[in-house]
mmCIF file of C-alpha atoms in Angstrom:
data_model
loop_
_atom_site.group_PDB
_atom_site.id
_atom_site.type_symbol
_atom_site.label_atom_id
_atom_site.label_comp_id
_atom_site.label_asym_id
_atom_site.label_seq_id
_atom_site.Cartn_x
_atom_site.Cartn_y
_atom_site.Cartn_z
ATOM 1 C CA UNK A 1 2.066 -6.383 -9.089
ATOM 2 C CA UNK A 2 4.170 -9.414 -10.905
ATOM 3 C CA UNK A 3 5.331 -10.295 -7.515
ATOM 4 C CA UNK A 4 2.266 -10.834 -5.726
ATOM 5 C CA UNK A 5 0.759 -13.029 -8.822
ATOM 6 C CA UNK A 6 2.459 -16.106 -7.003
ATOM 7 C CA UNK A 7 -0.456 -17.799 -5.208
ATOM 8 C CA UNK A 8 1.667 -19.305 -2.507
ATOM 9 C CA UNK A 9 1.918 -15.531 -1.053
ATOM 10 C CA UNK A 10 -2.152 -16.027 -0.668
ATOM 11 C CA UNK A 11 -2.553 -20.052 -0.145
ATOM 12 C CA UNK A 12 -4.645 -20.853 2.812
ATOM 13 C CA UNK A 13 -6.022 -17.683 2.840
ATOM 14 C CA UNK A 14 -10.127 -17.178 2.810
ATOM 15 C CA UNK A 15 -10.261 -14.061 1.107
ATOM 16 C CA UNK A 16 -9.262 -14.260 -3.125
ATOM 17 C CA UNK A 17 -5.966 -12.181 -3.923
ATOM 18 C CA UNK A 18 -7.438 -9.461 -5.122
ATOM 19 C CA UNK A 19 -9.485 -8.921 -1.717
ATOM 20 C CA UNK A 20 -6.487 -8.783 0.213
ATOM 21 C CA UNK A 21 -4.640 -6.597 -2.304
ATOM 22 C CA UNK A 22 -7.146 -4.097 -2.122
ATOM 23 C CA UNK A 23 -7.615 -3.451 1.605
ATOM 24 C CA UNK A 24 -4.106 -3.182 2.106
ATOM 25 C CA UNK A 25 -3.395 -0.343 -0.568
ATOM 26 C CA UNK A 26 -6.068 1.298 0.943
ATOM 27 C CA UNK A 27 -4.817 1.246 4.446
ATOM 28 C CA UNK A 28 -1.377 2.255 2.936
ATOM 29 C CA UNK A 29 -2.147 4.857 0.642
ATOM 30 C CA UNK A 30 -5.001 6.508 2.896
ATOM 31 C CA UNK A 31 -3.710 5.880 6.140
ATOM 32 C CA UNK A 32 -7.080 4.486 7.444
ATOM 33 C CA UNK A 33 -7.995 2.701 10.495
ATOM 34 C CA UNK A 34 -8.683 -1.234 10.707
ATOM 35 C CA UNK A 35 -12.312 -0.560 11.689
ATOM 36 C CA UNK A 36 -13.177 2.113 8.940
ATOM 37 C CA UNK A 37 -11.498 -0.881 5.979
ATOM 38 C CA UNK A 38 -13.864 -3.360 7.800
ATOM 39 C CA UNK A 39 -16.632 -0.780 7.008
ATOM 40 C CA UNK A 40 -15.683 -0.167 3.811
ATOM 41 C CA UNK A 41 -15.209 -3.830 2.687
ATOM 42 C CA UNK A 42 -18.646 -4.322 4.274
ATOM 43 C CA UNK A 43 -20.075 -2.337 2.270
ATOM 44 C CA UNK A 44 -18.888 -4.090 -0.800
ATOM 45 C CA UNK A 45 -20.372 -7.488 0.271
ATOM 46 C CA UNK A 46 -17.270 -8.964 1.525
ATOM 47 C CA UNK A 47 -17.697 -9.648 5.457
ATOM 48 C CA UNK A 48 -14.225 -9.420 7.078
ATOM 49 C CA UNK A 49 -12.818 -8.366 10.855
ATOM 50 C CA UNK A 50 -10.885 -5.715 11.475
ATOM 51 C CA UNK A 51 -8.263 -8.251 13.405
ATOM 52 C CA UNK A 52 -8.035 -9.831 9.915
ATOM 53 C CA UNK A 53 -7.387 -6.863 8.088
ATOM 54 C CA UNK A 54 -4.784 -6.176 10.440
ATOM 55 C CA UNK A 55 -2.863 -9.667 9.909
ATOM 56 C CA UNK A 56 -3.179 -8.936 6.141
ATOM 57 C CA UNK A 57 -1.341 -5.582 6.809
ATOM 58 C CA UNK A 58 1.372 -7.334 8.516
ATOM 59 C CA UNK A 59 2.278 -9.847 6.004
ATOM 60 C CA UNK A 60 1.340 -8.319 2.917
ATOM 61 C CA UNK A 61 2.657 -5.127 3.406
ATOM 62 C CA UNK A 62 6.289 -6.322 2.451
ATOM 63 C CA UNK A 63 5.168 -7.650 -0.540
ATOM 64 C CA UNK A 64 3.496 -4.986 -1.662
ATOM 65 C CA UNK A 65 6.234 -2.666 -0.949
ATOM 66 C CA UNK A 66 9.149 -5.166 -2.918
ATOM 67 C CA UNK A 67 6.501 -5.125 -6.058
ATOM 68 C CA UNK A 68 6.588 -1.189 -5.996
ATOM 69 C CA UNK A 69 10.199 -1.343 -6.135
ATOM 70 C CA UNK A 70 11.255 -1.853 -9.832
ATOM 71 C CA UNK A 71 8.657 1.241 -10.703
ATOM 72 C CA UNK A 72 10.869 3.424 -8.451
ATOM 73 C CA UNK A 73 12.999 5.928 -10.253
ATOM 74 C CA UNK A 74 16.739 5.408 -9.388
ATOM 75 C CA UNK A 75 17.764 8.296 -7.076
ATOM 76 C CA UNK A 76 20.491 10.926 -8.272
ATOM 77 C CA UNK A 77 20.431 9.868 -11.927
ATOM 78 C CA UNK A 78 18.755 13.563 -13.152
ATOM 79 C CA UNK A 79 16.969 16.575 -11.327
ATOM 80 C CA UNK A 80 16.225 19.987 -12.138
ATOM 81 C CA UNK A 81 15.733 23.310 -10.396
ATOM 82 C CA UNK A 82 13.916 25.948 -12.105
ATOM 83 C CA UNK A 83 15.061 29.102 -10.260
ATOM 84 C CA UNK A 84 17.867 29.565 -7.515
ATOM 85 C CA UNK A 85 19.043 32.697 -5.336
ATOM 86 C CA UNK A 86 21.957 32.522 -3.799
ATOM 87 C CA UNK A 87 23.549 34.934 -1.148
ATOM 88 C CA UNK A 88 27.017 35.750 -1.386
ATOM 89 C CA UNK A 89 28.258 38.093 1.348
ATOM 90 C CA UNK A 90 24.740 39.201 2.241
ATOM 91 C CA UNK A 91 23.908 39.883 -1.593
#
């Protein structure tokens, strides 16, 4: 998350930071609707519309996706396979 600690991603924004943050992981990682976030979000005191969550989604979800990056493993450097068959001539 050391690339979404730079305020100017969240100046002019109503909502603090961590608001934000939060209701777009959870649209991400649980694939829910706008309406059922708005719920949710209700139901922890903060009052927002689904149209905002929405915009959020849109221009957040970059960021959140180039902060993820470095914690990716680098494809191709090891893997393993515990068991393989292989046929040769039908054997």
């Amino acid at each position: 998350m050391r690339a979404l600690s730079h305020r100017s991603a969240f100046a002019g924004f109503r909502f603090p930071p961590e608001v934000i943050v939060l209701a777009v992981r959870w649209y991400l990682r649980f694939g829910l609707s706008y309406r059922d976030l708005e719920e949710l979000l209700t139901e922890r005191g903060v009052e927002v519309d689904r149209v905002t969550v929405y915009r959020w989604v849109l221009r957040f979800t970059p960021l959140l996706a180039e902060a993820g990056r470095p914690c990716r493993r680098a494809v191709g450097d090891r893997w393993a396979v515990d068991e393989t068959y292989v046929r040769v001539a039908g054997q």
